[in-house]
Amino acid sequence: MKLKIKKTLNKIFSKTFIKVSCMKIVVMKKNLKKFISYSILCTLSMSILFGCGKSDNINKEGKRQVEVFLTKAEAIGTFKKFEEKFEEENPDIDVTINCPAQAMTVLKTRLVKNDIPDIITMAGELNYADFIDAGILEDLSSEKEIIDRIQPAYLEVLKSLEFENTDGVFGIPYACNAGGVVYNKDIFNELGLSIPSTWDEFIQLSENIKNQGIVPFSFSLKDSWTAMPAWNAITANTQPIDFFCKA
């Protein structure tokens, strides 16, 4: 088992020094596309959303109502700008942006009541797979004009989030974070070190730096959570999908 994990770590490390560690996705509620074309929705989200929703709601002014449910409060300002642009170009549609406190808890409570927002933004995590299994998300694979503009690697990440491989594309990435290793070039030159290309070389390099009386790593840039992504990536690539469920 240790040998298998070691080989996997070498494979992960040798692919690239920088990894995508977090993805934000947009989904669409089923049947929303029959009222609003996906290309129009992409204007709202700068061409990247994933879906759900109450697509047949009409307000007193006769406008079709579309709810965008955000789970990331710091994105409200950006989506407000999308809302203004979208409504200017589509005066027959009224967009409401909703981002409550404890957003995911609120969202799950609503889903139990079959009160599904039209469009949901969320992180690329287990809830995405749960929503696919529940059958509430629209399959967007027919939107070739949009899908073809997405990096294949990002679509692979989306697929990797599913519990079981399901035909279709149920989410579209609109933001990604990357994690990597930043090194001190002066220290490397002083000690005559070279950049490692495998996990074994990485560990040996760290030992060599430590033996010179230098602390080899500084994980936190400011907040302590910044130390987590690298270990999350290693765990995700070496452990079964239900690893965190058992923790």
CSV table of C-alpha atoms in Angstrom, one decimal:
chain,number,residue,atom,x,y,z
A,1,MET,CA,0.0,0.0,0.0
A,2,LYS,CA,2.8,2.4,0.9
A,3,LEU,CA,4.5,1.7,-2.4
A,4,LYS,CA,1.3,2.3,-4.3
A,5,ILE,CA,0.8,5.7,-2.6
A,6,LYS,CA,4.5,6.6,-3.2
A,7,LYS,CA,4.1,5.9,-6.9
A,8,THR,CA,0.9,7.9,-7.1
A,9,LEU,CA,2.6,10.8,-5.3
A,10,ASN,CA,5.5,10.7,-7.8
A,11,LYS,CA,3.0,10.7,-10.7
A,12,ILE,CA,1.1,13.7,-9.2
A,13,PHE,CA,4.2,15.7,-8.5
A,14,SER,CA,5.8,15.0,-11.9
A,15,LYS,CA,2.8,16.3,-13.9
A,16,THR,CA,3.2,19.9,-12.8
A,17,PHE,CA,4.5,22.0,-9.9
A,18,ILE,CA,1.3,23.9,-9.8
A,19,LYS,CA,-2.1,22.3,-9.2
A,20,VAL,CA,-5.7,23.4,-9.5
A,21,SER,CA,-6.9,23.1,-5.9
A,22,CYS,CA,-10.3,24.7,-5.9
A,23,MET,CA,-13.0,25.2,-8.5
A,24,LYS,CA,-16.2,27.4,-8.5
A,25,ILE,CA,-19.0,26.2,-10.7
A,26,VAL,CA,-22.4,27.3,-11.9
A,27,VAL,CA,-25.4,25.0,-12.3
A,28,MET,CA,-28.8,25.4,-13.8
A,29,LYS,CA,-32.2,24.0,-12.7
A,30,LYS,CA,-33.8,21.5,-15.0
A,31,ASN,CA,-36.1,22.8,-17.6
A,32,LEU,CA,-34.9,26.4,-17.3
A,33,LYS,CA,-33.4,26.3,-20.8
A,34,LYS,CA,-36.9,26.1,-22.4
A,35,PHE,CA,-37.5,29.6,-21.2
A,36,ILE,CA,-34.1,31.2,-21.3
A,37,SER,CA,-31.4,30.2,-23.8
A,38,TYR,CA,-28.1,29.2,-22.2
A,39,SER,CA,-26.2,31.8,-24.3
A,40,ILE,CA,-28.3,34.5,-22.6
A,41,LEU,CA,-27.6,33.1,-19.2
A,42,CYS,CA,-23.9,33.2,-20.0
A,43,THR,CA,-24.2,37.0,-20.5
A,44,LEU,CA,-25.2,37.1,-16.9
A,45,SER,CA,-22.4,35.1,-15.6
A,46,MET,CA,-19.7,36.1,-18.2
A,47,SER,CA,-20.4,32.8,-20.0
A,48,ILE,CA,-19.9,30.5,-17.1
A,49,LEU,CA,-22.8,29.2,-14.9
A,50,PHE,CA,-24.4,25.9,-13.9
A,51,GLY,CA,-28.1,25.4,-13.3
A,52,CYS,CA,-31.3,24.6,-11.6
A,53,GLY,CA,-34.7,26.8,-11.0
A,54,LYS,CA,-38.3,28.1,-10.8
A,55,SER,CA,-38.3,29.0,-14.5
A,56,ASP,CA,-42.0,29.7,-14.9
A,57,ASN,CA,-42.3,32.6,-12.4
A,58,ILE,CA,-43.8,35.8,-13.7
A,59,ASN,CA,-43.9,39.0,-11.6
A,60,LYS,CA,-46.5,41.7,-11.6
A,61,GLU,CA,-44.8,43.6,-14.4
A,62,GLY,CA,-45.1,40.5,-16.6
A,63,LYS,CA,-41.4,39.8,-16.5
A,64,ARG,CA,-40.0,36.3,-16.1
A,65,GLN,CA,-38.2,36.0,-12.7
A,66,VAL,CA,-34.8,34.2,-12.5
A,67,GLU,CA,-33.1,33.6,-9.2
A,68,VAL,CA,-29.3,33.3,-9.0
A,69,PHE,CA,-28.3,31.7,-5.7
A,70,LEU,CA,-24.8,32.5,-4.5
A,71,THR,CA,-22.9,30.5,-1.9
A,72,LYS,CA,-19.9,32.9,-1.9
A,73,ALA,CA,-20.8,36.3,-0.4
A,74,GLU,CA,-17.6,38.0,-1.7
A,75,ALA,CA,-18.9,37.4,-5.3
A,76,ILE,CA,-22.1,39.5,-4.8
A,77,GLY,CA,-20.5,42.7,-6.3
A,78,THR,CA,-19.3,40.9,-9.4
A,79,PHE,CA,-22.7,39.2,-10.0
A,80,LYS,CA,-24.5,42.4,-9.5
A,81,LYS,CA,-22.6,43.9,-12.4
A,82,PHE,CA,-23.6,40.8,-14.5
A,83,GLU,CA,-27.2,41.3,-13.4
A,84,GLU,CA,-27.3,44.9,-14.6
A,85,LYS,CA,-25.8,44.0,-17.9
A,86,PHE,CA,-28.1,41.1,-18.4
A,87,GLU,CA,-31.3,43.0,-17.5
A,88,GLU,CA,-30.3,45.9,-19.8
A,89,GLU,CA,-30.0,43.4,-22.7
A,90,ASN,CA,-33.1,41.4,-21.7
A,91,PRO,CA,-35.7,43.8,-20.3
A,92,ASP,CA,-38.4,41.0,-20.2
A,93,ILE,CA,-36.4,39.1,-17.5
A,94,ASP,CA,-36.0,40.2,-13.9
A,95,VAL,CA,-33.0,38.7,-12.1
A,96,THR,CA,-32.8,38.3,-8.3
A,97,ILE,CA,-29.4,37.6,-6.7
A,98,ASN,CA,-29.8,35.7,-3.4
A,99,CYS,CA,-26.8,35.1,-1.0
A,100,PRO,CA,-28.0,34.3,2.5
A,101,ALA,CA,-25.9,33.5,5.6
A,102,GLN,CA,-25.1,29.8,5.9
A,103,ALA,CA,-26.0,29.6,2.2
A,104,MET,CA,-25.4,25.8,1.7
A,105,THR,CA,-27.6,25.0,4.7
A,106,VAL,CA,-30.3,27.3,3.4
A,107,LEU,CA,-30.0,25.7,0.0
A,108,LYS,CA,-30.3,22.1,1.2
A,109,THR,CA,-33.4,23.1,3.2
A,110,ARG,CA,-35.0,24.6,0.1
A,111,LEU,CA,-34.1,21.5,-2.0
A,112,VAL,CA,-35.9,19.3,0.5
A,113,LYS,CA,-39.0,21.4,-0.1
A,114,ASN,CA,-38.5,21.3,-3.9
A,115,ASP,CA,-37.9,25.0,-3.8
A,116,ILE,CA,-35.0,25.0,-6.3
A,117,PRO,CA,-33.2,28.2,-7.4
A,118,ASP,CA,-32.8,28.7,-11.1
A,119,ILE,CA,-29.1,29.1,-11.1
A,120,ILE,CA,-26.7,28.1,-8.3
A,121,THR,CA,-23.0,29.0,-7.8
A,122,MET,CA,-21.0,26.7,-5.6
A,123,ALA,CA,-17.6,25.2,-4.9
A,124,GLY,CA,-16.5,22.0,-6.7
A,125,GLU,CA,-17.2,19.6,-3.8
A,126,LEU,CA,-19.4,16.7,-2.6
A,127,ASN,CA,-22.6,18.7,-2.8
A,128,TYR,CA,-22.2,19.0,-6.6
A,129,ALA,CA,-22.2,15.2,-6.8
A,130,ASP,CA,-25.2,14.9,-4.5
A,131,PHE,CA,-27.2,17.4,-6.7
A,132,ILE,CA,-26.4,15.3,-9.8
A,133,ASP,CA,-27.5,12.1,-8.1
A,134,ALA,CA,-30.7,13.9,-7.0
A,135,GLY,CA,-31.5,14.7,-10.6
A,136,ILE,CA,-32.1,18.4,-10.1
A,137,LEU,CA,-29.4,19.8,-12.5
A,138,GLU,CA,-29.8,20.5,-16.2
A,139,ASP,CA,-27.5,18.6,-18.6
A,140,LEU,CA,-25.7,21.4,-20.5
A,141,SER,CA,-23.7,19.1,-22.8
A,142,SER,CA,-25.8,20.2,-25.8
A,143,GLU,CA,-24.5,23.7,-25.4
A,144,LYS,CA,-21.5,23.0,-27.6
A,145,GLU,CA,-20.6,26.7,-28.2
A,146,ILE,CA,-20.0,27.1,-24.5
A,147,ILE,CA,-18.6,23.6,-23.6
A,148,ASP,CA,-16.0,23.8,-26.4
A,149,ARG,CA,-14.6,27.0,-24.8
A,150,ILE,CA,-13.8,25.3,-21.5
A,151,GLN,CA,-10.4,23.8,-20.9
A,152,PRO,CA,-10.6,20.0,-21.2
A,153,ALA,CA,-8.7,19.7,-17.9
A,154,TYR,CA,-11.5,21.7,-16.1
A,155,LEU,CA,-14.1,19.3,-17.5
A,156,GLU,CA,-12.1,16.4,-16.2
A,157,VAL,CA,-12.1,18.0,-12.8
A,158,LEU,CA,-15.9,18.3,-12.9
A,159,LYS,CA,-16.2,14.6,-13.9
A,160,SER,CA,-13.9,13.6,-11.0
A,161,LEU,CA,-16.3,15.2,-8.6
A,162,GLU,CA,-19.1,12.8,-9.4
A,163,PHE,CA,-19.7,9.7,-7.3
A,164,GLU,CA,-20.4,7.7,-10.4
A,165,ASN,CA,-19.7,8.7,-14.0
A,166,THR,CA,-23.0,10.2,-15.3
A,167,ASP,CA,-23.5,11.1,-18.9
A,168,GLY,CA,-23.7,14.9,-19.4
A,169,VAL,CA,-22.2,18.1,-18.2
A,170,PHE,CA,-24.0,19.5,-15.2
A,171,GLY,CA,-21.8,22.4,-14.2
A,172,ILE,CA,-19.6,25.0,-15.8
A,173,PRO,CA,-16.5,26.4,-14.0
A,174,TYR,CA,-16.3,30.1,-13.7
A,175,ALA,CA,-13.3,30.4,-11.4
A,176,CYS,CA,-10.4,28.2,-10.4
A,177,ASN,CA,-7.7,28.5,-7.7
A,178,ALA,CA,-4.2,27.1,-8.2
A,179,GLY,CA,-1.8,25.9,-5.5
A,180,GLY,CA,1.9,25.4,-5.9
A,181,VAL,CA,5.3,25.6,-4.3
A,182,VAL,CA,7.2,28.9,-4.3
A,183,TYR,CA,10.9,28.6,-3.7
A,184,ASN,CA,13.7,31.0,-2.6
A,185,LYS,CA,15.9,31.3,-5.7
A,186,ASP,CA,18.8,32.8,-3.7
A,187,ILE,CA,18.9,29.9,-1.3
A,188,PHE,CA,18.7,27.4,-4.1
A,189,ASN,CA,21.6,29.1,-5.8
A,190,GLU,CA,23.6,29.3,-2.6
A,191,LEU,CA,23.2,25.6,-1.8
A,192,GLY,CA,23.5,24.5,-5.4
A,193,LEU,CA,20.0,23.0,-5.5
A,194,SER,CA,17.9,22.2,-8.5
A,195,ILE,CA,14.1,22.0,-8.8
A,196,PRO,CA,12.8,18.5,-8.0
A,197,SER,CA,10.7,16.6,-10.6
A,198,THR,CA,9.4,13.7,-8.4
A,199,TRP,CA,8.0,13.3,-4.9
A,200,ASP,CA,11.2,11.4,-3.8
A,201,GLU,CA,13.4,14.3,-5.1
A,202,PHE,CA,11.1,16.8,-3.3
A,203,ILE,CA,11.5,15.0,0.1
A,204,GLN,CA,15.3,14.5,-0.4
A,205,LEU,CA,15.6,18.2,-1.3
A,206,SER,CA,13.7,19.2,1.9
A,207,GLU,CA,16.0,17.0,4.0
A,208,ASN,CA,19.1,18.6,2.4
A,209,ILE,CA,17.8,22.1,3.2
A,210,LYS,CA,17.0,21.0,6.7
A,211,ASN,CA,20.5,19.6,7.2
A,212,GLN,CA,21.9,23.0,6.3
A,213,GLY,CA,20.1,24.5,9.4
A,214,ILE,CA,17.4,26.1,7.3
A,215,VAL,CA,13.6,25.5,7.9
A,216,PRO,CA,12.6,24.0,4.5
A,217,PHE,CA,8.9,25.0,4.5
A,218,SER,CA,6.7,28.0,5.4
A,219,PHE,CA,3.1,27.0,4.7
A,220,SER,CA,0.9,29.9,5.8
A,221,LEU,CA,0.8,33.1,3.8
A,222,LYS,CA,-1.5,34.8,6.3
A,223,ASP,CA,-4.4,32.6,7.4
A,224,SER,CA,-3.8,29.1,8.7
A,225,TRP,CA,-6.1,27.4,6.1
A,226,THR,CA,-3.6,28.2,3.4
A,227,ALA,CA,-1.6,25.2,4.6
A,228,MET,CA,-4.4,22.8,3.7
A,229,PRO,CA,-4.8,22.7,-0.1
A,230,ALA,CA,-1.6,20.8,-0.8
A,231,TRP,CA,-2.5,18.1,1.6
A,232,ASN,CA,-6.1,18.0,0.4
A,233,ALA,CA,-4.8,17.4,-3.2
A,234,ILE,CA,-2.5,14.6,-2.0
A,235,THR,CA,-5.3,13.0,0.0
A,236,ALA,CA,-7.8,13.3,-2.9
A,237,ASN,CA,-5.4,11.5,-5.3
A,238,THR,CA,-4.4,8.7,-2.9
A,239,GLN,CA,-7.5,7.9,-1.0
A,240,PRO,CA,-11.0,6.4,-1.9
A,241,ILE,CA,-13.8,8.9,-2.7
A,242,ASP,CA,-15.5,8.2,0.7
A,243,PHE,CA,-12.3,9.0,2.7
A,244,PHE,CA,-13.7,12.2,4.2
A,245,CYS,CA,-17.1,10.5,4.9
A,246,LYS,CA,-15.3,8.1,7.2
A,247,ALA,CA,-13.2,10.7,9.0
